[in-house]
Short mmCIF file of C-alpha atoms in Angstrom, two decimals:
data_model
loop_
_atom_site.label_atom_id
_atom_site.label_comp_id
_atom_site.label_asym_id
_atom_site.label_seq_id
_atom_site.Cartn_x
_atom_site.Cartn_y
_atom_site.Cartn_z
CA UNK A 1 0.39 8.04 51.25
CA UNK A 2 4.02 7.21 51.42
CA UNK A 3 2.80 3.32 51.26
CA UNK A 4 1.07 4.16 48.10
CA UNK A 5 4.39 5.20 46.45
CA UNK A 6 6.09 2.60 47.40
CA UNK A 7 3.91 0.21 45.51
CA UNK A 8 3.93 2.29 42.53
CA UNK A 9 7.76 2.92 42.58
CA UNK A 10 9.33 0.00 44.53
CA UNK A 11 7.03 -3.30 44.24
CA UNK A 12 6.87 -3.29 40.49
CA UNK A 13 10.98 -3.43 39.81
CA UNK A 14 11.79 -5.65 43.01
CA UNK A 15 8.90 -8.14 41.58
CA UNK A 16 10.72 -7.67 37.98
CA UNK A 17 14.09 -8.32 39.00
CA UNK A 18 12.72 -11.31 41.17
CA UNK A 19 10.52 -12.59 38.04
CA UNK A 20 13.41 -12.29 36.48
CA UNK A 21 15.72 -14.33 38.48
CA UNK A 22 13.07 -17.20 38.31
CA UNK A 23 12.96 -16.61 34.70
CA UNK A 24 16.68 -17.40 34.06
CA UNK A 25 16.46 -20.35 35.68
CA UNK A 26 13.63 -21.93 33.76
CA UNK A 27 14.15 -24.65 31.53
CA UNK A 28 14.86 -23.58 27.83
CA UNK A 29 11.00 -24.81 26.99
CA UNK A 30 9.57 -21.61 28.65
CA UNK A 31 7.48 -18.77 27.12
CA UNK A 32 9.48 -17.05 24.74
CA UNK A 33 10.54 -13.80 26.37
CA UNK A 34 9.17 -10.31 24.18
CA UNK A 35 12.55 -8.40 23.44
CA UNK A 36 12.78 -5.50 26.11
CA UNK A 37 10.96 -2.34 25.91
CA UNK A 38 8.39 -4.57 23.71
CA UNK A 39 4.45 -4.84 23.94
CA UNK A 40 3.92 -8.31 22.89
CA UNK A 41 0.83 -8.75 20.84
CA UNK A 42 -1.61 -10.95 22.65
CA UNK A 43 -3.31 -14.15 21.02
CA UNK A 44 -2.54 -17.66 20.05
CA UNK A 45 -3.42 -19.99 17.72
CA UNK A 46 -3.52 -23.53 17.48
CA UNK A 47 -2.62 -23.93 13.94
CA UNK A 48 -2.93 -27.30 11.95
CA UNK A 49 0.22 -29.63 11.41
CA UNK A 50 1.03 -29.22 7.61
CA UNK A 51 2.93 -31.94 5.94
CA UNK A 52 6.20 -30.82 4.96
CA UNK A 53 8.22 -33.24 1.74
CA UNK A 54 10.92 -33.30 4.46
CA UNK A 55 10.30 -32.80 7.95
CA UNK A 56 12.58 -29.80 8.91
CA UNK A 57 13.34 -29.87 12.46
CA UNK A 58 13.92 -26.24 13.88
CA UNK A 59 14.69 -27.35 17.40
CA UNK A 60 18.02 -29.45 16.35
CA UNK A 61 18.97 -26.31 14.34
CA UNK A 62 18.05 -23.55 16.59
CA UNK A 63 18.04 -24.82 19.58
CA UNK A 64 20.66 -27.61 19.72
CA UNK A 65 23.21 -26.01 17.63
CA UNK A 66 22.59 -22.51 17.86
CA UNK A 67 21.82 -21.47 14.38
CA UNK A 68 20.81 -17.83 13.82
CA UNK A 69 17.21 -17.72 12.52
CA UNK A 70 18.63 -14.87 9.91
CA UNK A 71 21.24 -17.34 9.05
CA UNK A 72 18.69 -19.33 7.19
CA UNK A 73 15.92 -16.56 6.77
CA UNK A 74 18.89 -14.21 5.34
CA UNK A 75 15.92 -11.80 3.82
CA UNK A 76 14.08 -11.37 6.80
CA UNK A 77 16.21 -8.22 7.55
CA UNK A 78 16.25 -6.98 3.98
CA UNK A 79 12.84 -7.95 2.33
CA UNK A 80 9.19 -7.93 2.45
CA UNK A 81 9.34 -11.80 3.05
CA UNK A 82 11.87 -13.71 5.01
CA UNK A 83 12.18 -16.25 2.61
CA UNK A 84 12.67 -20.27 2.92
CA UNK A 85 16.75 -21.22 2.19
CA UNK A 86 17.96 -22.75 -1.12
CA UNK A 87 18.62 -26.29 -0.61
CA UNK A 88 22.32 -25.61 -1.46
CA UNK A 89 22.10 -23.54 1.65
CA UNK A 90 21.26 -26.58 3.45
CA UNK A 91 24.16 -28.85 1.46
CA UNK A 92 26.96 -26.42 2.91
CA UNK A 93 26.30 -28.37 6.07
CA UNK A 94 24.78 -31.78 5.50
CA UNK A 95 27.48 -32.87 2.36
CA UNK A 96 29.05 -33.76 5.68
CA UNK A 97 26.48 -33.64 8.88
CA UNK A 98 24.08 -36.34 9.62
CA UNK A 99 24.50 -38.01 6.14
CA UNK A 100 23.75 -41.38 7.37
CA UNK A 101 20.12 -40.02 7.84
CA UNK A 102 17.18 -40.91 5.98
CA UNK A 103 15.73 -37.35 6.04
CA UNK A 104 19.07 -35.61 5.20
CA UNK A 105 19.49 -38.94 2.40
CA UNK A 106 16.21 -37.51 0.74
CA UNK A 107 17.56 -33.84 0.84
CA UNK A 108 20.71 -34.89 -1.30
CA UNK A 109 18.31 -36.23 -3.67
CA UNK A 110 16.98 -33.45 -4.03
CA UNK A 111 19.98 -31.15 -4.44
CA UNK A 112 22.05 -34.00 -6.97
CA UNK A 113 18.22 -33.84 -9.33
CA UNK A 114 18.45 -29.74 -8.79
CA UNK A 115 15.30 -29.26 -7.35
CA UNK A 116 14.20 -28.03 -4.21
CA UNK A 117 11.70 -29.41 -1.71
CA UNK A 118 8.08 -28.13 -2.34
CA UNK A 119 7.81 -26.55 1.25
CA UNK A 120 4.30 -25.87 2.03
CA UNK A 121 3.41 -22.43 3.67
CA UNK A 122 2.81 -22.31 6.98
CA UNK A 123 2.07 -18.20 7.34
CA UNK A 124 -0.28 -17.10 5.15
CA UNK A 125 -1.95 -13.91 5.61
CA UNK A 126 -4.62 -13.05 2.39
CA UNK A 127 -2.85 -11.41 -0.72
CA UNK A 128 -4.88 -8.46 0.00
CA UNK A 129 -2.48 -7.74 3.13
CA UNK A 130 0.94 -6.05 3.10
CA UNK A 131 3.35 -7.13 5.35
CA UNK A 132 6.97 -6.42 5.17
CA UNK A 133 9.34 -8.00 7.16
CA UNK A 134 12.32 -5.82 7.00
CA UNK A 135 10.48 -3.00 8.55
CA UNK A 136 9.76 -4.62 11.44
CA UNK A 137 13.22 -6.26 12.12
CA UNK A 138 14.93 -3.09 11.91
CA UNK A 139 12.21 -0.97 14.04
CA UNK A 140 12.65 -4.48 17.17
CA UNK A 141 16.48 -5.57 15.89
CA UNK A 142 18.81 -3.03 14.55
CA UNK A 143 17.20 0.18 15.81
CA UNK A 144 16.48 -0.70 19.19
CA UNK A 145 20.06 -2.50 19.56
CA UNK A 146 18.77 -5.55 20.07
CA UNK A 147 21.67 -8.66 19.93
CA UNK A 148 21.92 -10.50 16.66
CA UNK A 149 21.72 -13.34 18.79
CA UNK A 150 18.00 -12.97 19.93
CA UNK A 151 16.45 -11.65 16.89
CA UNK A 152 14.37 -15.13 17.74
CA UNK A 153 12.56 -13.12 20.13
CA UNK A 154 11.29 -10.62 17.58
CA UNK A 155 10.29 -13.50 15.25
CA UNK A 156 8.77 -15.19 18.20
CA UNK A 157 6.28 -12.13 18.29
CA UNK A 158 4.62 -13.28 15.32
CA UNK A 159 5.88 -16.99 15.19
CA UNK A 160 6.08 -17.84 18.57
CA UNK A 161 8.34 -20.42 19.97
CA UNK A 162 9.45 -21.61 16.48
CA UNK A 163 13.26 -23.26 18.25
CA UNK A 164 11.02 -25.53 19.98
CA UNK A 165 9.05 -27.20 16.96
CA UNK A 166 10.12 -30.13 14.98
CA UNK A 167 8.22 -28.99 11.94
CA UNK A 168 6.86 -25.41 11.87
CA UNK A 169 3.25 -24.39 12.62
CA UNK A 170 1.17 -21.51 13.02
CA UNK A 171 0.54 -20.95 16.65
CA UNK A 172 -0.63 -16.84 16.51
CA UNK A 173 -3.53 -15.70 15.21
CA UNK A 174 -1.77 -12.97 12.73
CA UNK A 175 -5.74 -11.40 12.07
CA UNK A 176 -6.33 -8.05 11.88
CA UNK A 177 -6.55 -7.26 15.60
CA UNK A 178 -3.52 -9.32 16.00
CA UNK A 179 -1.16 -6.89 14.03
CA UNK A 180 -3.62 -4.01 14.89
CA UNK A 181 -3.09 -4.31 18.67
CA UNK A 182 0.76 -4.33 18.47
CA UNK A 183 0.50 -1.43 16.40
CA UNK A 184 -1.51 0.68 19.19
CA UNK A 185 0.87 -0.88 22.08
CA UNK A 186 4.11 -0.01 19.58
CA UNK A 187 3.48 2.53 17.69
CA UNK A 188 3.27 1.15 14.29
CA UNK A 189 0.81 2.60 11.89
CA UNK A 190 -3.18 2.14 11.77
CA UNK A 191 -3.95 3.35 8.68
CA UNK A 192 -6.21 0.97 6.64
CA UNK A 193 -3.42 1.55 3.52
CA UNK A 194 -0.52 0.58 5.06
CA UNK A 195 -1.83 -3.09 5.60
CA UNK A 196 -4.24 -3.25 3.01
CA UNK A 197 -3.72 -3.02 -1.05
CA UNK B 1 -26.23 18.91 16.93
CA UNK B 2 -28.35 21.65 15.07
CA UNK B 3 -28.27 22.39 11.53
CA UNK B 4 -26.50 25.82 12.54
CA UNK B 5 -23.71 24.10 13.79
CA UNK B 6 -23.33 21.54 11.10
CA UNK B 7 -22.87 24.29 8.88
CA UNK B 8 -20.26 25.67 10.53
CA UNK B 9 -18.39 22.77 10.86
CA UNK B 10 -18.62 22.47 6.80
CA UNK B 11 -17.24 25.98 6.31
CA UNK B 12 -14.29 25.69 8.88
CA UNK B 13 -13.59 22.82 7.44
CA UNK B 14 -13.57 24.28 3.68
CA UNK B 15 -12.01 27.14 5.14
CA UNK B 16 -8.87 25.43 6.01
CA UNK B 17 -8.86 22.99 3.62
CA UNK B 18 -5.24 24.63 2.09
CA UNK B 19 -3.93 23.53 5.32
CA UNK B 20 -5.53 20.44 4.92
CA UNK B 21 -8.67 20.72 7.13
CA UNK B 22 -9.28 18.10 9.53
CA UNK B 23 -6.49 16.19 8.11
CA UNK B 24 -3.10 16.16 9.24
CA UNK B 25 -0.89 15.37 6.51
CA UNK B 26 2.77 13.43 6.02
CA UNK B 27 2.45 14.13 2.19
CA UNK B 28 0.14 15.04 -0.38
CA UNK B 29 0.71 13.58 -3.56
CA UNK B 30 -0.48 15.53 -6.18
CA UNK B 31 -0.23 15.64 -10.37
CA UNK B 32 0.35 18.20 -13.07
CA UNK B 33 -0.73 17.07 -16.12
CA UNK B 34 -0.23 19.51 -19.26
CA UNK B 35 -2.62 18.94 -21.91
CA UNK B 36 -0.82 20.99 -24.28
CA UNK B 37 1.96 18.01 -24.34
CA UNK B 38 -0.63 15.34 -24.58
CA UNK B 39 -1.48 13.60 -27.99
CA UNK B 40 -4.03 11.72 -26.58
CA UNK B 41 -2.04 7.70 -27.59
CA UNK B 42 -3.52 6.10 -24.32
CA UNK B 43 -0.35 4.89 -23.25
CA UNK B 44 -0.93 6.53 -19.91
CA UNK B 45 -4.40 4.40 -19.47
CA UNK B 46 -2.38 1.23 -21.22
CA UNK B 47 0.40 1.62 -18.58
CA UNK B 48 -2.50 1.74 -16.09
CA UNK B 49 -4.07 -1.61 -17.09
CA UNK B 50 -1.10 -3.31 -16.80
CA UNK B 51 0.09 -2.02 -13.69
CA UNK B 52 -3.04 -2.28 -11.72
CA UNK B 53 -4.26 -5.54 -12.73
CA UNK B 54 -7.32 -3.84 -14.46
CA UNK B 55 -9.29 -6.03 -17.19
CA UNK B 56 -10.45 -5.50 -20.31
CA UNK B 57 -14.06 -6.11 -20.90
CA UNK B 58 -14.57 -6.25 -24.53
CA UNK B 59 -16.87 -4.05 -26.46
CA UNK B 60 -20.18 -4.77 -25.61
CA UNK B 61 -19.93 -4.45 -21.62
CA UNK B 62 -17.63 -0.75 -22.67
CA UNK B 63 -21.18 0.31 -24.26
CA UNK B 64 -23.30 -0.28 -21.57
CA UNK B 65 -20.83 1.52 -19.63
CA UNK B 66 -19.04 -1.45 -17.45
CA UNK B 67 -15.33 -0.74 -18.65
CA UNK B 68 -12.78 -0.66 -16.24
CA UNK B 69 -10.32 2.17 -17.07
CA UNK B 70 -9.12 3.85 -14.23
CA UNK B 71 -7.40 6.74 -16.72
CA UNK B 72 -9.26 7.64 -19.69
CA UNK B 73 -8.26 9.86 -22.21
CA UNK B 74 -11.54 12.35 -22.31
CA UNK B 75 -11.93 13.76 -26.07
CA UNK B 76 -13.32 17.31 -26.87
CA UNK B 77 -14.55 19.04 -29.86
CA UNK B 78 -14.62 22.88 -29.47
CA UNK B 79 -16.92 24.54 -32.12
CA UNK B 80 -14.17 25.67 -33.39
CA UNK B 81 -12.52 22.21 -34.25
CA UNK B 82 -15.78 21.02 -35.76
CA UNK B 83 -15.22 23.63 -38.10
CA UNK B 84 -11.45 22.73 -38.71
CA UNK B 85 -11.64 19.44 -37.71
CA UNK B 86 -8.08 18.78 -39.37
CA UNK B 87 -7.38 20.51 -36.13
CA UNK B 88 -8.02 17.51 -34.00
CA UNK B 89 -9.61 17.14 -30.75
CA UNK B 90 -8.63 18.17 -27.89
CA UNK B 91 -7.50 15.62 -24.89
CA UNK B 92 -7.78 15.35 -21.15
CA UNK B 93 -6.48 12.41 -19.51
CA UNK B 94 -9.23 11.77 -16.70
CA UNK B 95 -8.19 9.54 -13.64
CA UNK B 96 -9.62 10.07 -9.93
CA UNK B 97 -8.77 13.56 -8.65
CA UNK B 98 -7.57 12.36 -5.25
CA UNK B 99 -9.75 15.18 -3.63
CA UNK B 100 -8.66 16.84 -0.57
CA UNK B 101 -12.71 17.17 0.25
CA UNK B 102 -13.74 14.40 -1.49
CA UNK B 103 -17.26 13.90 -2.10
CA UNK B 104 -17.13 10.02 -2.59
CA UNK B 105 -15.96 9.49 1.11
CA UNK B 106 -18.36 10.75 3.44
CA UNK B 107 -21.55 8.67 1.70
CA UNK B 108 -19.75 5.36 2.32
CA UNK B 109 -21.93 3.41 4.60
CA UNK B 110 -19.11 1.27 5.41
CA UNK B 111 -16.19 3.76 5.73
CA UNK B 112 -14.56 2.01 3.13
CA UNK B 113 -13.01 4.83 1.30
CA UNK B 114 -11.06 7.78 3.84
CA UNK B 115 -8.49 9.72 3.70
CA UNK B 116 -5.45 8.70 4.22
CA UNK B 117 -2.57 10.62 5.94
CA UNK B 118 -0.53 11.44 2.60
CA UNK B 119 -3.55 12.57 1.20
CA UNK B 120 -4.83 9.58 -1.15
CA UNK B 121 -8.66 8.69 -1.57
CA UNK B 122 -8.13 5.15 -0.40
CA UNK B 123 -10.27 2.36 -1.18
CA UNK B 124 -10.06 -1.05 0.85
CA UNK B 125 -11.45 -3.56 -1.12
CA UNK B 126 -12.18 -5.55 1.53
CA UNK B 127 -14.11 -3.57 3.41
CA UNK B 128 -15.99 -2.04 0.01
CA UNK B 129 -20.01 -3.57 0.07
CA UNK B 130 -20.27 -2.59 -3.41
CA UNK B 131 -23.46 -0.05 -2.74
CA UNK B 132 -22.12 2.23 -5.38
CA UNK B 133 -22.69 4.92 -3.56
CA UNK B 134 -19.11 6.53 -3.75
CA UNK B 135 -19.36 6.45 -7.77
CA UNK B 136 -23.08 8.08 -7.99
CA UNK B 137 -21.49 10.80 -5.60
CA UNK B 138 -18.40 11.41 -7.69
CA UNK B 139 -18.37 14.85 -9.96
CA UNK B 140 -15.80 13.25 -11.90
CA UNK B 141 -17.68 9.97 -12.71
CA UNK B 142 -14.07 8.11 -12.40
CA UNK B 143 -15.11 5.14 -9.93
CA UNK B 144 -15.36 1.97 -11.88
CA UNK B 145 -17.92 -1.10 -10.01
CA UNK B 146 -16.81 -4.74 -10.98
CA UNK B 147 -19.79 -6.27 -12.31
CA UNK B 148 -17.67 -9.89 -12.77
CA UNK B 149 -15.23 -12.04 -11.54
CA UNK B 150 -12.39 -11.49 -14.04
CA UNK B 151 -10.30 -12.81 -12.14
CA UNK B 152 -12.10 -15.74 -13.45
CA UNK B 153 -11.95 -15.72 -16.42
CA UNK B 154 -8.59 -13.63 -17.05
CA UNK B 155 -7.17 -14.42 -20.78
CA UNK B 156 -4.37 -16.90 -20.45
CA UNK B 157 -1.07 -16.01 -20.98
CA UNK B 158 -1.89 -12.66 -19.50
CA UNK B 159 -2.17 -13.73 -15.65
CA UNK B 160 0.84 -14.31 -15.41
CA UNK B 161 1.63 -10.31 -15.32
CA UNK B 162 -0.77 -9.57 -12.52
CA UNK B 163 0.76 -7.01 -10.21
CA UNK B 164 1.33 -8.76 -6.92
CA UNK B 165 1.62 -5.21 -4.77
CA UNK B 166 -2.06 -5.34 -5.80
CA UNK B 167 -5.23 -7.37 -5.35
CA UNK B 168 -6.97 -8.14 -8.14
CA UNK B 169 -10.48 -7.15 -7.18
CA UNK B 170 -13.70 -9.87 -6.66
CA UNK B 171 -17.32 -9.04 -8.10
CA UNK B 172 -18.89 -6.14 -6.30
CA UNK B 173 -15.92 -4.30 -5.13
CA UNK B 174 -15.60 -0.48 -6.21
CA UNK B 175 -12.09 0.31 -7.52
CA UNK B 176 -10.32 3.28 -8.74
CA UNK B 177 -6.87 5.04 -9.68
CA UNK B 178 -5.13 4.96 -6.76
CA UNK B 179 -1.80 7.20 -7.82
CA UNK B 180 -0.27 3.93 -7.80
CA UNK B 181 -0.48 3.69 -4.29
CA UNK B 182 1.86 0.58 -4.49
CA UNK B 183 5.05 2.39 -5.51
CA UNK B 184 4.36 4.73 -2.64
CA UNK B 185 4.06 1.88 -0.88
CA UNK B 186 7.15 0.41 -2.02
CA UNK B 187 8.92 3.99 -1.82
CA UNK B 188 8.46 4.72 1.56
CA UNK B 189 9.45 1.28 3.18
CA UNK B 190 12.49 1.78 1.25
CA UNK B 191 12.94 5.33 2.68
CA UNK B 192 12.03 4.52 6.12
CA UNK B 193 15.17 1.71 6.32
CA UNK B 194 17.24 4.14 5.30
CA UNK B 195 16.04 6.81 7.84
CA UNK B 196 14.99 8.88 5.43
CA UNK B 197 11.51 10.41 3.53
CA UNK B 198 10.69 9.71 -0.01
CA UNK B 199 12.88 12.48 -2.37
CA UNK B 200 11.36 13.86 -5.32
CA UNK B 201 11.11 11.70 -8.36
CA UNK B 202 11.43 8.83 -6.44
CA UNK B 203 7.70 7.97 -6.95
CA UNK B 204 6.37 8.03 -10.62
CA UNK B 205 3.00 6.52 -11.13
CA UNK B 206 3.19 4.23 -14.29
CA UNK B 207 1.06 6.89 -16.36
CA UNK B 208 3.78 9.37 -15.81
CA UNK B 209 6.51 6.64 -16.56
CA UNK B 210 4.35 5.58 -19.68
CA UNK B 211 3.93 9.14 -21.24
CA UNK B 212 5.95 9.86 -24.38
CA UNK B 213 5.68 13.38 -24.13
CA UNK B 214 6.45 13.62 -20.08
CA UNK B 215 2.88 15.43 -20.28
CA UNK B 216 2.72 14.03 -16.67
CA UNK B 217 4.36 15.20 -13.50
CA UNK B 218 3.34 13.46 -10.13
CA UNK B 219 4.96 14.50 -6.57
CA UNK B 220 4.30 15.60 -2.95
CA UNK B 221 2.37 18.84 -3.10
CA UNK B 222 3.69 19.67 0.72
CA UNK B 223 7.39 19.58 -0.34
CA UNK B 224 7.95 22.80 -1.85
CA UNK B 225 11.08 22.18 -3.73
CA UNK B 226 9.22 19.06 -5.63
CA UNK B 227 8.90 19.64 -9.73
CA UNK B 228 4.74 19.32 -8.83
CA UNK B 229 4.50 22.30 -6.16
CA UNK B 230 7.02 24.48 -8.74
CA UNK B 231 4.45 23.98 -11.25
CA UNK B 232 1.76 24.16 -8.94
CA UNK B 233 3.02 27.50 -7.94
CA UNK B 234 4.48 28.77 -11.56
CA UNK B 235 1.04 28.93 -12.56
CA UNK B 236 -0.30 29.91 -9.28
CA UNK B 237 -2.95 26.87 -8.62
CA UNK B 238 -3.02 26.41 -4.74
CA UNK B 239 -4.71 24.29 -2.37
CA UNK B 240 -7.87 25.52 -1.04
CA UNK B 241 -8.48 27.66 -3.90
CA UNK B 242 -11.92 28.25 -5.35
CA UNK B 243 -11.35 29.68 -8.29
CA UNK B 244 -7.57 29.42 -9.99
CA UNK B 245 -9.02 29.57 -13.38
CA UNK B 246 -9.28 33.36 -13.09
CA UNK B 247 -9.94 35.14 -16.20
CA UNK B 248 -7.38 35.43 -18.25
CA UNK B 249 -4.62 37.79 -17.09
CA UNK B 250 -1.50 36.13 -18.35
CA UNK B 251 -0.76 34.04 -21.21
CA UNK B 252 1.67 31.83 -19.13
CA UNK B 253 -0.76 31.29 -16.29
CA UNK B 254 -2.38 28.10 -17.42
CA UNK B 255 -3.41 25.68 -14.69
CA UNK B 256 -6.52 24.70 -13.54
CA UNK B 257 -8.47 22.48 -11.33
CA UNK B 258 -11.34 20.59 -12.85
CA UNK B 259 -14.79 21.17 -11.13
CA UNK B 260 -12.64 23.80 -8.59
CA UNK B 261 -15.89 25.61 -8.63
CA UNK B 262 -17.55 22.52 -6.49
CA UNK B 263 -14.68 22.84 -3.93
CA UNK B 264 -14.10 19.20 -3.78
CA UNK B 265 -10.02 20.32 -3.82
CA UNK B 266 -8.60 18.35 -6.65
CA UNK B 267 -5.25 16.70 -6.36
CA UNK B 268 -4.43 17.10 -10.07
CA UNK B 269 -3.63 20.22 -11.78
CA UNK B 270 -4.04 20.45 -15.50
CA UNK B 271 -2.53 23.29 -17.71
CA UNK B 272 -4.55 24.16 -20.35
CA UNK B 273 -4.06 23.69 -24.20
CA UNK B 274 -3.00 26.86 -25.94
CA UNK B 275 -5.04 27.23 -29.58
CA UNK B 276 -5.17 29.56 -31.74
CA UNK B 277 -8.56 31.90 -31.10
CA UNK B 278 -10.16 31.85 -34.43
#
């Protein structure tokens, strides 16, 4: 009796806290933690490499200099989609960083000719899905008081480890029972007309 | 289950349909529409074309019955207009009911159209089979089949004002007015990141923004401070009711539900015309 307690009440936080301790030690190229108090959706994908006119490298940004992924996705937290930055966005660092770089080279093209790179989607669910993305930042970032600093973890629900790619790729399913499941384990909505139109 | 029982299941459930019968309910977004306003343009059903991505199909599919119009304006000749006919005819602006007991639902083999929790009959084109069942089920006849592709074959210039917040619908998909389900849509994620629910007037479908003569009034039935329930309740048309088209006790009292007498539970009330008895 009193044994069965203490597995129910003890073991699970002492395995937790210890899980946790191995956790922070890991190198920074392990499993994306869910933010707390999150079910994280199950299901990968192995999505297709799509060929980008510039290879963007999100690692160097996000994970070697610590850029916010809102910094360059400003609509994430105020839009249905999260949007891909202007290219002047990009000049406000690179008229000075890297500029001896072949990649960054073709970029100023682009910005002195006014045009932007033709990025090629990598997310696409069908147009006869609504998704919003504000509505879920706010319900995983601002209302549950998550720091600005790991909003990466609520992207990584749906875009997994995106910080460790050099050029962005799908790598969860985002199907039906994808979104569907999170909605059960979070209490989003299931209602055929919330996702479909 | 025995037929006993089956039936009453039906009459609980018509019983309580006021409250909303099985349902439970966030909103129910209902219509006034007051013919005696209405001049019968169409530029409610125009609005609807271009807001729902709807096609045109030219005049020969319209006469064997293939157009597309999810609002119609309906045209009657009383006896007596036929005998004035300077008079004119008489108008009702026809667009799916949004039935509280709908009759198109339950005969969907793939569960394609339900209710939803603000009280909509939705349709998920995806889902939809196209067995046509829904529309040869529907007292109202307002169910529209695609028999093409538009999509296709859509004129030009003109694709380029197809309403993103909506598909535009494949060959064999059953489609419908949807109260603009899309500015609901876009309504309530705007209320929700402001902690809030949708206020009156903040939804209009584009038939009620379209109508010269404000003939239309859309709203949430459930608040009862909304313009809709007021008028709802001004000329005493409720929920649940059989029979709101009483005989005539009042002169005021004008609103009806069409087909009330099937108890399907329309969403839209209409007030009647007021004509001279001759």
């Amino acid at each position: 009796m009193f044994y069965k307690h203490v597995c129910k009440l003890v073991l699970p936080p002492v395995l937790m806290f210890v899980s946790m301790l191995l956790m922070s030690g890991a190198p920074a190229r392990a499993e994306l933690a869910a933010p707390p108090g999150v079910t994280p959706p199950v299901g990968t994908y192995a999505g297709a490499d799509v060929a980008q006119p510039i290879e963007f490298p999100h690692d160097i940004h996000v994970n070697v200099n610590k850029i916010n992924c809102m910094y360059c996705h400003t609509y994430a937290r105020r839009s249905k989609v999260a949007g891909i930055p202007p290219t002047s966005k990009c000049m406000g660092c690179h008229k000075m960083i890297a500029t001896d770089k072949p990649r960054i080279q073709k970029l100023t093209e682009y910005f002195e000719k006014r045009e932007s790179p033709k990025w090629k989607k990598v997310h696409d669910v069908p147009d006869f899905v609504h998704f919003s993305h504000e509505r879920h930042v706010k319900k995983f970032v601002f209302d549950a008081d998550l720091p600005v600093e790991n909003v990466e973890q609520v992207c990584g629900l749906c875009h997994g480890e995106i910080k460790a790619m050099t050029v962005a790729k799908k790598n969860k399913p985002l199907t039906m029972g994808f979104c569907q499941r999170c909605h059960e384990a979070n209490g989003g909505p299931g209602d055929c007309w919330k996702c479909h139109k | 289950m025995s037929f006993k029982n089956i039936l009453e299941n039906w009459s609980a459930f018509r019983k309580d349909a006021e409250a909303g019968g099985h349902h439970k309910y966030d909103h129910r977004w209902g219509m006034a529409i007051n013919l005696d306003v209405c001049t019968g343009c169409n530029a409610c059903s125009t609005a609807c074309y271009a807001e729902n991505n709807l096609p045109v199909v030219g005049k020969e599919r319209f006469e064997k019955g293939q157009a597309m119009h999810w609002m119609r304006i309906e045209r009657f000749w009383d006896d007596a207009d036929k005998q004035y006919p300077e008079r004119g005819a008489s108008y009702l602006p026809m667009m799916c009911q949004q039935c509280g007991a709908a009759t198109c639902e339950p005969v969907c083999p793939v569960a394609a159209t339900y209710h939803t929790p603000d009280g909509l009959n939705a349709q998920v084109y995806n889902r939809c089979i196209g067995s046509r069942y829904c529309s040869n089920n529907c007292p109202f006849r307002v169910r529209y089949f695609n028999f093409y592709s538009y999509y296709e074959t859509w004129a030009e210039p003109l694709n380029q004002q197809l309403n993103p917040d909506i598909s535009v619908r494949d060959k064999g998909v059953m489609e419908k007015c949807t109260f603009c389900v899309q500015r609901i849509r876009t309504a309530n994620d705007k209320a929700k990141m402001e902690n809030r629910s949708i206020a009156d007037g903040e939804v209009q479908t584009a038939c009620a923004q379209a109508c010269p003569t404000g003939a239309i009034v859309f709203g949430d039935t459930m608040d009862p401070n909304s313009a809709v329930s007021k008028l709802w309740a001004k000329h005493e048309v409720k929920r649940g009711d059989y029979l709101s088209k009483k005989p005539k006790q009042h002169p005021e009292k004008r609103g009806y539900r069409i087909f009330e007498e099937l108890n399907v539970d329309p969403s839209v009330m209409y007030l009647e015309r007021v004509r001279e008895e001759i």
